[in-house]
């Protein structure tokens, strides 16, 4: 009975999830992204995934195998029933006046192209089969399950990112032959999909076979492996724009900017525990300072070159950070978040207003900012600027890493955990906090400075609260206080949505869900910061006799 | 002000709203002593600590430490002057390792700039290495050698207590304030903690001001005892003097002067038993 | 960080510096500047004599109207903060949900002419829709997003609340589109009352009167009913209340429902005032209402009402009164700056607010 109830609730929940995806417009949009040419699109893949997951969840802890299968079937059927119901309702009631996504196209998709009646039946059946398959998958041998999941994931990734991947493999000869075997410009070829599935699944099988042979990586090995993967990621980052062209260069440029800002906010939030939602203000200060110093337009002040303007912009940002931090020094926790949010908004509104327009250009902003150049070599294109950003982000990461392991970094971590105790141990709160704001602002200001020269103009609408939220979200998803986490978070939250551009308007829906899900299930982030091992490290390295104070 | 006294509180008063948590307390702690403050729950013991370390600013009164007035300073300056403390409900930095907790404690004695750390200057490296060596020694002293790389929150209860004391010692205090260091311990652990505290005094040559709830604990090792009740001092003296004081017995057992003598005898025997344990 | 050891011979020598640190100096400067600005602006405005009495009256009336909405939303913040010590950042978006619900009821009613003929019934239906939808969504957010964090300290709950806020906004955007929808405007709404040369728009009056009435009802619920008393007990001391047999879980759900319903009403009114609905509409009023709640003293129900009204008034009168006088062009653009500044000043200088004494200490 309990199993039954659980299976039913699971089915209904997944059904509601499916209805939600449909009505919010995501399914229909996903339908436009093919995975396998002429056979499977992303929308269908997601529906299938829902059914499978529903079956697997419903079957969990359901006891014997047949009971699990039954639970999966029931769950899948119920989820399918809800979707079918939605389809029939959309077919009979004109809903589109209210729910804009409830279009005939959606109905058509949910009915798999059939009329409402048979379509509903098909959905019900599909749900049931999917649920059953999910349940079977859940009870199958782990290594097999992993192989199937890996294969399917590889196919989906290869299909969804086909444009990007194909752009990167525009070569003749053997690579070209493989490309033509696997891809058309409308997605994977069926034979390509099968090949990828087999290769990925097979690799997974082999790997899981090897790891089940009792080989457990030591922490040291794990760390080395992580470093290697980080190095590979960096290499990919460096080579990517060369391989994949200008568009990817632009995306990566953006990712780089966010990494830079993420490093800064990570000092404030991740290390010092100062939840700052007005971070965008520093970005704006850097951008506007650069713009005003460089611009050739009438409100430009000095017409400096970029290399002169940038350090000044960073300094002004630091000053901004300190001035910003001063009033809120005594404000803690949640209140600090709201206070800084207010400060950031104030900056934006003032910049936008007529009051400040003579100085800052009002809503039109500051135009005509030249590009930086080294000698006669102009860093004109986004790809060239991307390398500038990458260098800056590297420097920022280095500084952040050094700071993290310093006296100041420890003081920050202490005041993140317990401000009063830190102070009672001699940590100067004012100094530490202002340094956190100032240094964090420096990184953001640097980012703003690059941003200004990249766009060639700055206007207030570029400095929305959403930027602060983006940066905060990326360091949370990546892992608070973790430097590799910042990179990972920026790629996942900034890079991916840019590559899936048609989903751009759903980006913040995804962010919202990601924040909730991360906080609830993985608050330490995708790549948590590591516990530093200082005692052992010293015992091995600097071998200090410890007998001097030996008691007794 | 007597030459030998390290800490002197004069007419120290602290009010919360209309309620006085501490009224006109005079307290003198002699240099090198283990001085205990005891009293029933809610007697204002922790408030005394908070007012000394300036976590709370006293409503009125003065606090003198080594011929300087320290009330009105910020807590970090009090720490710099040479006072360090622990907390009744352990307040470690839970999300960093044990050794990093000690290193934070040494904040005042690591002389490096943030930009030195960024540039990796030899001076900074030297300072870090020195701090590190000292932290290792401390780790050893508090009997946590080999546990230093664990996150503080993953340590056992007794270890956390010792780590907190170690962290306080890392500031190189002249005066160490311990707030119920034996809270939540069984008798065996308690006596070990008491031995540890005495070792701390001997090893570091410091003065200790100790808060205790159980009178039994302090009688054995205190040079002097101050008894608080309802935010006021009701008795002070050597342990034998204090435990014979009727006001103390009354405060602890709520015995009115008209109460049955049996209860009073019982109380006296409790206190006496503690003394004879010495 | 500091280079030398701080154990310089005499601590007393630095006493003066410690008493009046650079920071408190800066803070005093801020206070002084704000007061000077307000005084100078007010004097300047009075000397210029640019606005007529009728205009001032209009400012005040609008301030009270918008303030009544802030007050309603602030109630939700304050009550949730009371029982959970959580800033329910998504509360402004809960208000938006109510506005949408009202819109989908109001539009057919308007089209069929029902709203013209039966204004009271129509209005009641619209309000009921707003209340129910907002209340239900508030309860759902609690169930799905906040419940796992009941005993969690630190950022997690607040960040989750941001997530909820985004999720709600973007869901409504996906469901109903990103366009601004215009709210129906029945004829009776345009009625104006004239009195002693001053004109009072009927809709303002309606909003203020109804808002005050609903808030009075809420106040009675909190003061008189069993559930309300349980809620106050949990606000005071959750653990003690639980020991006394109060079902804390139930109280929390009740609190969200009550706050949500209130926000739903505010959403409907807000839409009636500004004649439009869009998915982002809850954000700014939400922040400001939180400011109102803090201003009044977070955790205090009367404080939230007072704070909301006050914030609305300052925001409405402030630009003309303070900013015009010091020669700022287009001061009305900066009214949000005034509201945010007021909020930050309260957070910095008096986090316990006007009426709250004990709450702020526990967290802030």
XYZ file of N, CA, C and O in Angstrom, chain A residues 309-460:
608
model
N 44.485 54.003 -18.425
C 43.165 54.129 -17.794
C 42.864 52.955 -16.858
O 42.261 53.131 -15.804
N 43.315 51.760 -17.245
C 42.933 50.584 -16.476
C 43.393 50.636 -15.010
O 42.580 50.430 -14.110
N 44.683 50.921 -14.767
C 45.092 50.965 -13.352
C 44.323 52.012 -12.558
O 43.958 51.777 -11.401
N 44.067 53.147 -13.197
C 43.300 54.173 -12.485
C 41.903 53.655 -12.176
O 41.376 53.823 -11.065
N 41.320 52.970 -13.161
C 39.972 52.429 -12.947
C 39.975 51.441 -11.784
O 39.063 51.447 -10.953
N 41.014 50.621 -11.725
C 41.079 49.649 -10.632
C 41.212 50.376 -9.301
O 40.521 50.050 -8.323
N 42.064 51.392 -9.272
C 42.242 52.137 -8.029
C 40.938 52.805 -7.596
O 40.569 52.772 -6.413
N 40.264 53.410 -8.560
C 39.002 54.065 -8.230
C 37.996 53.026 -7.721
O 37.231 53.276 -6.784
N 38.020 51.836 -8.321
C 37.107 50.781 -7.864
C 37.418 50.396 -6.425
O 36.504 50.192 -5.618
N 38.714 50.284 -6.114
C 39.087 49.939 -4.741
C 38.543 51.004 -3.788
O 37.923 50.707 -2.770
N 38.765 52.247 -4.180
C 38.255 53.349 -3.367
C 36.742 53.227 -3.217
O 36.182 53.375 -2.128
N 36.090 52.908 -4.354
C 34.635 52.709 -4.315
C 34.271 51.604 -3.352
O 33.337 51.738 -2.568
N 35.026 50.507 -3.402
C 34.737 49.388 -2.517
C 34.838 49.785 -1.063
O 33.983 49.442 -0.245
N 35.865 50.543 -0.744
C 36.062 50.949 0.647
C 34.942 51.897 1.082
O 34.366 51.752 2.167
N 34.615 52.844 0.220
C 33.550 53.787 0.567
C 32.202 53.074 0.710
O 31.374 53.421 1.543
N 32.022 52.076 -0.129
C 30.804 51.267 -0.119
C 30.741 50.450 1.168
O 29.697 50.304 1.795
N 31.923 49.936 1.561
C 31.960 49.076 2.742
C 31.829 49.849 4.040
O 31.298 49.328 5.020
N 32.313 51.073 4.059
C 32.337 51.833 5.310
C 30.998 51.894 6.030
O 30.915 51.507 7.200
N 29.948 52.353 5.368
C 28.701 52.473 6.121
C 28.145 51.133 6.584
O 27.473 51.079 7.613
N 28.405 50.062 5.847
C 27.757 48.793 6.204
C 28.676 47.897 7.036
O 28.397 46.725 7.207
N 29.739 48.478 7.584
C 30.678 47.669 8.371
C 30.004 46.933 9.520
O 30.329 45.795 9.821
N 29.081 47.607 10.161
C 28.467 47.002 11.344
C 27.245 46.169 11.015
O 26.608 45.632 11.913
N 26.891 46.082 9.732
C 25.681 45.356 9.353
C 26.049 43.916 9.041
O 27.020 43.662 8.352
N 25.264 42.982 9.567
C 25.676 41.581 9.442
C 24.670 40.731 8.692
O 23.491 41.030 8.672
N 25.194 39.663 8.134
C 24.361 38.573 7.625
C 23.341 39.010 6.596
O 23.663 39.674 5.621
N 22.111 38.607 6.827
C 21.037 38.877 5.881
C 20.847 40.368 5.649
O 20.587 40.807 4.536
N 20.982 41.120 6.734
C 20.786 42.555 6.608
C 21.818 43.150 5.669
O 21.533 44.060 4.900
N 23.029 42.616 5.738
C 24.082 43.117 4.860
C 23.695 42.889 3.403
O 23.879 43.758 2.553
N 23.138 41.713 3.124
C 22.735 41.413 1.753
C 21.760 42.462 1.246
O 21.917 42.995 0.142
N 20.764 42.774 2.056
C 19.751 43.730 1.599
C 20.327 45.142 1.518
O 20.047 45.884 0.575
N 21.176 45.476 2.488
C 21.761 46.821 2.465
C 22.634 47.010 1.234
O 22.557 48.043 0.557
N 23.457 46.007 0.909
C 24.316 46.150 -0.261
C 23.497 46.149 -1.538
O 23.812 46.863 -2.483
N 22.424 45.372 -1.536
C 21.531 45.398 -2.697
C 21.010 46.809 -2.908
O 21.011 47.331 -4.026
N 20.591 47.437 -1.814
C 20.106 48.809 -1.896
C 21.187 49.744 -2.403
O 20.938 50.569 -3.286
N 22.396 49.591 -1.900
C 23.491 50.461 -2.343
C 23.737 50.307 -3.841
O 23.911 51.293 -4.560
N 23.752 49.052 -4.288
C 23.969 48.812 -5.716
C 22.890 49.459 -6.561
O 23.175 50.092 -7.587
N 21.640 49.327 -6.123
C 20.544 49.928 -6.873
C 20.659 51.448 -6.886
O 20.379 52.096 -7.890
N 21.084 52.003 -5.750
C 21.237 53.461 -5.696
C 22.248 53.912 -6.744
O 22.003 54.863 -7.500
N 23.365 53.189 -6.815
C 24.377 53.555 -7.799
C 23.776 53.548 -9.205
O 23.941 54.484 -9.987
N 23.039 52.483 -9.507
C 22.467 52.370 -10.855
C 21.492 53.520 -11.151
O 21.546 54.142 -12.209
N 20.604 53.790 -10.196
C 19.593 54.823 -10.442
C 20.244 56.189 -10.599
O 19.859 56.977 -11.461
N 21.245 56.451 -9.764
C 21.907 57.746 -9.860
C 22.601 57.896 -11.209
O 22.521 58.939 -11.862
N 23.254 56.828 -11.659
C 23.940 56.893 -12.950
C 22.934 57.150 -14.071
O 23.199 57.877 -15.016
N 21.767 56.563 -13.907
C 20.738 56.678 -14.942
C 20.068 58.053 -14.956
O 19.511 58.471 -15.963
N 20.155 58.756 -13.848
C 19.294 59.933 -13.683
C 19.785 61.142 -14.482
O 20.950 61.213 -14.889
N 18.895 62.082 -14.673
C 19.252 63.340 -15.324
C 20.222 64.135 -14.472
O 21.024 64.910 -14.964
N 20.111 63.904 -13.168
C 20.932 64.639 -12.218
C 22.420 64.436 -12.509
O 23.204 65.373 -12.493
N 22.787 63.171 -12.789
C 24.201 62.886 -13.018
C 24.556 62.893 -14.510
O 25.691 62.622 -14.884
N 23.559 63.205 -15.335
C 23.762 63.077 -16.781
C 24.915 63.918 -17.328
O 25.668 63.448 -18.179
N 25.077 65.159 -16.868
C 26.177 65.957 -17.436
C 27.531 65.290 -17.240
O 28.430 65.438 -18.062
N 27.668 64.538 -16.158
C 28.951 63.898 -15.886
C 29.040 62.515 -16.527
O 30.067 62.140 -17.083
N 27.953 61.763 -16.440
C 28.013 60.344 -16.816
C 27.223 60.002 -18.073
O 27.179 58.853 -18.482
N 26.579 60.979 -18.648
C 25.910 60.717 -19.907
C 24.486 60.206 -19.801
O 23.857 59.950 -20.822
N 23.972 60.046 -18.591
C 22.579 59.607 -18.430
C 22.318 58.286 -19.114
O 23.218 57.455 -19.242
N 21.082 58.100 -19.585
C 20.728 56.809 -20.184
C 21.539 56.477 -21.436
O 21.714 55.312 -21.770
N 22.043 57.497 -22.127
C 22.814 57.203 -23.345
C 24.214 56.689 -23.026
O 24.875 56.108 -23.869
N 24.678 56.999 -21.845
C 25.977 56.491 -21.435
C 27.140 57.226 -22.076
O 27.000 58.360 -22.551
N 28.276 56.578 -22.069
C 29.501 57.152 -22.624
C 29.872 56.344 -23.862
O 29.955 55.123 -23.808
N 30.080 57.038 -24.962
C 30.358 56.337 -26.217
C 31.804 56.545 -26.641
O 32.566 57.269 -26.001
N 32.146 55.884 -27.730
C 33.419 56.136 -28.392
C 34.626 55.848 -27.501
O 35.466 56.698 -27.254
N 34.680 54.625 -26.987
C 35.837 54.217 -26.189
C 36.748 53.403 -27.102
O 36.310 52.393 -27.653
N 37.977 53.846 -27.252
C 38.873 53.103 -28.147
C 39.267 51.743 -27.579
O 39.120 51.495 -26.388
N 39.753 50.898 -28.461
C 40.232 49.578 -28.030
C 41.665 49.701 -27.533
O 42.399 50.588 -27.941
N 42.058 48.797 -26.665
C 43.454 48.828 -26.232
C 44.368 48.347 -27.344
O 43.947 47.588 -28.216
N 45.604 48.800 -27.309
C 46.545 48.280 -28.286
C 47.918 48.145 -27.635
O 48.254 48.856 -26.701
N 48.660 47.176 -28.135
C 50.032 46.991 -27.664
C 50.923 47.413 -28.816
O 50.964 46.761 -29.855
N 51.619 48.531 -28.655
C 52.348 49.094 -29.773
C 51.353 49.449 -30.872
O 50.395 50.173 -30.629
N 51.535 48.898 -32.029
C 50.592 49.193 -33.104
C 49.572 48.062 -33.275
O 48.718 48.089 -34.131
N 49.680 47.072 -32.384
C 48.793 45.910 -32.473
C 47.543 46.167 -31.647
O 47.599 46.259 -30.417
N 46.418 46.314 -32.333
C 45.191 46.651 -31.621
C 44.445 45.395 -31.191
O 44.291 44.464 -31.983
N 44.054 45.373 -29.897
C 43.258 44.251 -29.415
C 41.803 44.515 -29.777
O 40.984 44.849 -28.940
N 41.537 44.380 -31.063
C 40.226 44.793 -31.549
C 39.141 43.763 -31.383
O 38.041 44.064 -30.952
N 39.443 42.516 -31.704
C 38.372 41.522 -31.754
C 38.129 40.939 -30.369
O 38.990 40.995 -29.494
N 36.929 40.392 -30.180
C 36.631 39.754 -28.902
C 37.627 38.665 -28.548
O 37.949 38.471 -27.374
N 38.118 37.955 -29.571
C 39.039 36.859 -29.268
C 40.323 37.399 -28.652
O 40.821 36.879 -27.657
N 40.811 38.513 -29.212
C 42.035 39.089 -28.640
C 41.763 39.603 -27.230
O 42.575 39.429 -26.327
N 40.597 40.235 -27.081
C 40.259 40.722 -25.735
C 40.065 39.566 -24.768
O 40.320 39.691 -23.572
N 39.619 38.436 -25.327
C 39.448 37.271 -24.460
C 40.771 36.887 -23.828
O 40.836 36.575 -22.639
N 41.842 36.967 -24.626
C 43.136 36.603 -24.039
C 43.571 37.597 -22.970
O 44.144 37.231 -21.953
N 43.241 38.868 -23.212
C 43.509 39.866 -22.174
C 42.743 39.495 -20.889
O 43.296 39.498 -19.781
N 41.468 39.169 -21.073
C 40.644 38.795 -19.927
C 41.206 37.577 -19.211
O 41.258 37.523 -17.980
N 41.645 36.628 -20.028
C 42.159 35.394 -19.452
C 43.399 35.673 -18.609
O 43.553 35.149 -17.500
N 44.257 36.541 -19.136
C 45.458 36.897 -18.375
C 45.057 37.572 -17.063
O 45.552 37.225 -15.982
N 44.140 38.524 -17.172
C 43.693 39.220 -15.960
C 43.074 38.238 -14.967
O 43.324 38.314 -13.754
N 42.240 37.326 -15.479
C 41.602 36.359 -14.594
C 42.654 35.469 -13.944
O 42.552 35.126 -12.763
N 43.695 35.146 -14.741
C 44.773 34.339 -14.174
C 45.466 35.068 -13.038
O 45.702 34.500 -11.967
N 45.767 36.347 -13.275
C 46.401 37.137 -12.222
C 45.493 37.204 -10.998
O 45.924 37.010 -9.856
N 44.206 37.435 -11.263
C 43.250 37.526 -10.163
C 43.225 36.218 -9.382
O 43.222 36.223 -8.150
N 43.223 35.117 -10.114
C 43.177 33.824 -9.440
C 44.421 33.619 -8.592
O 44.345 33.130 -7.456
N 45.556 34.032 -9.154
C 46.798 33.891 -8.407
C 46.743 34.710 -7.117
O 47.036 34.222 -6.021
N 46.301 35.952 -7.239
C 46.205 36.811 -6.060
C 45.243 36.208 -5.047
O 45.538 36.117 -3.850
N 44.101 35.760 -5.547
C 43.099 35.192 -4.639
C 43.654 33.964 -3.933
O 43.457 33.768 -2.733
N 44.402 33.162 -4.686
C 44.951 31.939 -4.108
C 45.981 32.254 -3.036
O 45.987 31.679 -1.951
N 46.836 33.233 -3.328
C 47.832 33.619 -2.341
C 47.173 34.207 -1.097
O 47.576 33.936 0.024
N 46.161 35.033 -1.325
C 45.494 35.670 -0.192
C 44.806 34.631 0.694
O 44.844 34.702 1.919
N 44.204 33.674 0.027
C 43.472 32.642 0.746
C 44.358 31.954 1.772
O 43.901 31.582 2.850
N 45.632 31.785 1.422
C 46.534 31.076 2.314
C 47.380 32.003 3.174
O 48.428 31.624 3.652
N 46.918 33.241 3.320
C 47.724 34.194 4.071
C 47.057 34.517 5.408
O 45.981 34.031 5.721
N 47.739 35.355 6.136
C 47.207 35.814 7.415
C 45.848 36.488 7.215
O 44.897 36.244 7.968
N 45.771 37.315 6.173
C 44.516 38.000 5.905
C 43.423 37.006 5.539
O 42.283 37.107 6.003
N 43.770 36.020 4.705
C 42.782 35.024 4.302
C 42.242 34.271 5.504
O 41.042 34.019 5.601
N 43.133 33.935 6.419
C 42.676 33.224 7.623
C 41.765 34.116 8.456
O 40.762 33.673 8.997
N 42.159 35.390 8.531
C 41.312 36.313 9.297
C 39.927 36.386 8.662
O 38.908 36.386 9.359
N 39.877 36.407 7.332
C 38.584 36.439 6.640
C 37.760 35.210 6.969
O 36.578 35.296 7.293
N 38.419 34.071 6.873
C 37.664 32.846 7.145
C 37.163 32.832 8.585
O 36.066 32.350 8.870
N 37.994 33.366 9.475
C 37.577 33.415 10.869
C 36.359 34.307 11.023
O 35.394 33.943 11.688
N 36.370 35.442 10.375
C 35.219 36.328 10.587
C 34.000 35.870 9.827
O 32.879 36.209 10.191
N 34.210 35.026 8.824
C 33.065 34.380 8.181
C 32.386 33.424 9.162
O 31.171 33.379 9.264
N 33.203 32.685 9.904
C 32.619 31.711 10.821
C 32.054 32.349 12.083
O 30.998 31.950 12.567
N 32.779 33.290 12.653
C 32.303 33.912 13.893
C 33.017 35.246 14.078
O 34.162 35.306 14.518
N 32.275 36.284 13.740
C 32.861 37.612 13.740
C 33.337 38.034 15.131
O 34.440 38.567 15.287
N 32.521 37.771 16.137
C 32.865 38.214 17.494
C 34.137 37.553 17.983
O 35.005 38.196 18.565
N 34.225 36.251 17.756
C 35.395 35.532 18.242
C 36.642 36.008 17.504
O 37.693 36.206 18.101
N 36.518 36.189 16.194
C 37.656 36.668 15.431
C 38.162 37.970 16.022
O 39.370 38.160 16.219
N 37.231 38.836 16.345
C 37.640 40.122 16.899
C 38.292 39.936 18.264
O 39.304 40.567 18.573
N 37.756 39.031 19.059
C 38.318 38.797 20.384
C 39.706 38.179 20.301
O 40.442 38.181 21.288
N 40.064 37.656 19.143
C 41.405 37.100 18.990
C 42.364 38.119 18.378
O 43.479 37.794 18.017
N 41.884 39.330 18.227
C 42.779 40.377 17.760
C 42.640 40.736 16.293
O 43.411 41.536 15.776
N 41.656 40.165 15.612
C 41.459 40.522 14.213
C 40.771 41.881 14.147
O 39.730 42.080 14.779
N 41.368 42.776 13.430
C 40.783 44.098 13.270
C 39.675 44.025 12.218
O 39.926 43.909 11.031
N 38.436 44.087 12.701
C 37.301 43.859 11.805
C 37.230 44.898 10.705
O 36.986 44.584 9.543
N 37.428 46.141 11.099
C 37.270 47.219 10.134
C 38.242 47.024 8.980
O 37.873 47.030 7.807
N 39.496 46.800 9.363
C 40.522 46.644 8.358
C 40.255 45.438 7.453
O 40.329 45.532 6.231
N 39.946 44.302 8.097
C 39.751 43.089 7.303
C 38.573 43.240 6.359
O 38.650 42.861 5.190
N 37.496 43.791 6.868
C 36.312 43.907 6.013
C 36.557 44.889 4.879
O 36.200 44.623 3.730
N 37.166 46.008 5.205
C 37.398 46.987 4.144
C 38.350 46.426 3.088
O 38.184 46.692 1.904
N 39.330 45.648 3.534
C 40.211 45.016 2.552
C 39.438 44.052 1.671
O 39.690 43.965 0.460
N 38.499 43.322 2.272
C 37.698 42.398 1.467
C 36.895 43.171 0.425
O 36.881 42.813 -0.758
N 36.251 44.239 0.870
C 35.476 45.028 -0.097
C 36.396 45.625 -1.153
O 36.099 45.606 -2.350
N 37.506 46.172 -0.715
C 38.405 46.850 -1.635
C 38.991 45.896 -2.660
O 38.968 46.175 -3.863
N 39.494 44.752 -2.191
C 40.124 43.818 -3.131
C 39.082 43.182 -4.045
O 39.321 43.006 -5.242
N 37.941 42.854 -3.462
C 36.865 42.320 -4.304
C 36.493 43.321 -5.377
O 36.326 42.981 -6.554
N 36.391 44.574 -4.962
C 36.028 45.625 -5.912
C 37.093 45.782 -6.988
O 36.780 46.084 -8.137
N 38.350 45.572 -6.608
C 39.421 45.722 -7.598
C 39.206 44.771 -8.761
O 39.316 45.158 -9.929
N 38.879 43.519 -8.443
C 38.660 42.544 -9.513
C 37.459 42.928 -10.365
O 37.507 42.857 -11.594
N 36.394 43.326 -9.698
C 35.202 43.712 -10.445
C 35.489 44.930 -11.308
O 35.043 45.022 -12.454
N 36.250 45.875 -10.746
C 36.584 47.076 -11.499
C 37.415 46.753 -12.727
O 37.201 47.309 -13.806
N 38.332 45.829 -12.559
C 39.134 45.391 -13.696
C 38.227 44.786 -14.765
O 38.362 45.087 -15.962
N 37.292 43.954 -14.303
C 36.330 43.375 -15.238
C 35.548 44.462 -15.958
O 35.377 44.424 -17.183
N 35.092 45.451 -15.199
C 34.326 46.542 -15.790
C 35.145 47.301 -16.815
O 34.647 47.700 -17.875
N 36.418 47.466 -16.489
C 37.304 48.195 -17.388
C 37.424 47.473 -18.731
O 37.320 48.083 -19.801
N 37.610 46.166 -18.666
C 37.690 45.395 -19.908
C 36.360 45.441 -20.649
O 36.297 45.592 -21.871
N 35.299 45.337 -19.888
C 33.957 45.362 -20.455
C 33.729 46.645 -21.254
O 33.202 46.623 -22.373
N 34.159 47.758 -20.662
C 33.952 49.051 -21.325
C 34.671 49.100 -22.667
O 34.096 49.494 -23.681
N 35.915 48.650 -22.663
C 36.653 48.742 -23.927
C 36.175 47.693 -24.921
O 36.224 47.888 -26.123
N 35.641 46.594 -24.402
C 35.113 45.576 -25.302
C 33.898 46.110 -26.064
O 33.821 45.997 -27.282
N 32.963 46.719 -25.319
C 31.755 47.220 -25.978
C 32.016 48.511 -26.736
O 31.285 48.860 -27.649
N 33.024 49.257 -26.297
C 33.261 50.551 -26.921
C 32.334 51.629 -26.389
O 32.408 52.780 -26.798
N 31.430 51.242 -25.481
C 30.529 52.233 -24.897
C 29.967 51.639 -23.622
O 29.897 50.416 -23.486
N 29.590 52.477 -22.686
C 28.925 51.968 -21.480
C 27.626 52.728 -21.271
O 27.545 53.926 -21.515
N 26.604 51.989 -20.864
C 25.366 52.651 -20.459
C 24.810 51.968 -19.213
O 25.111 50.804 -18.952
N 23.993 52.738 -18.500
C 23.549 52.235 -17.188
C 22.832 50.893 -17.280
O 22.896 50.095 -16.351
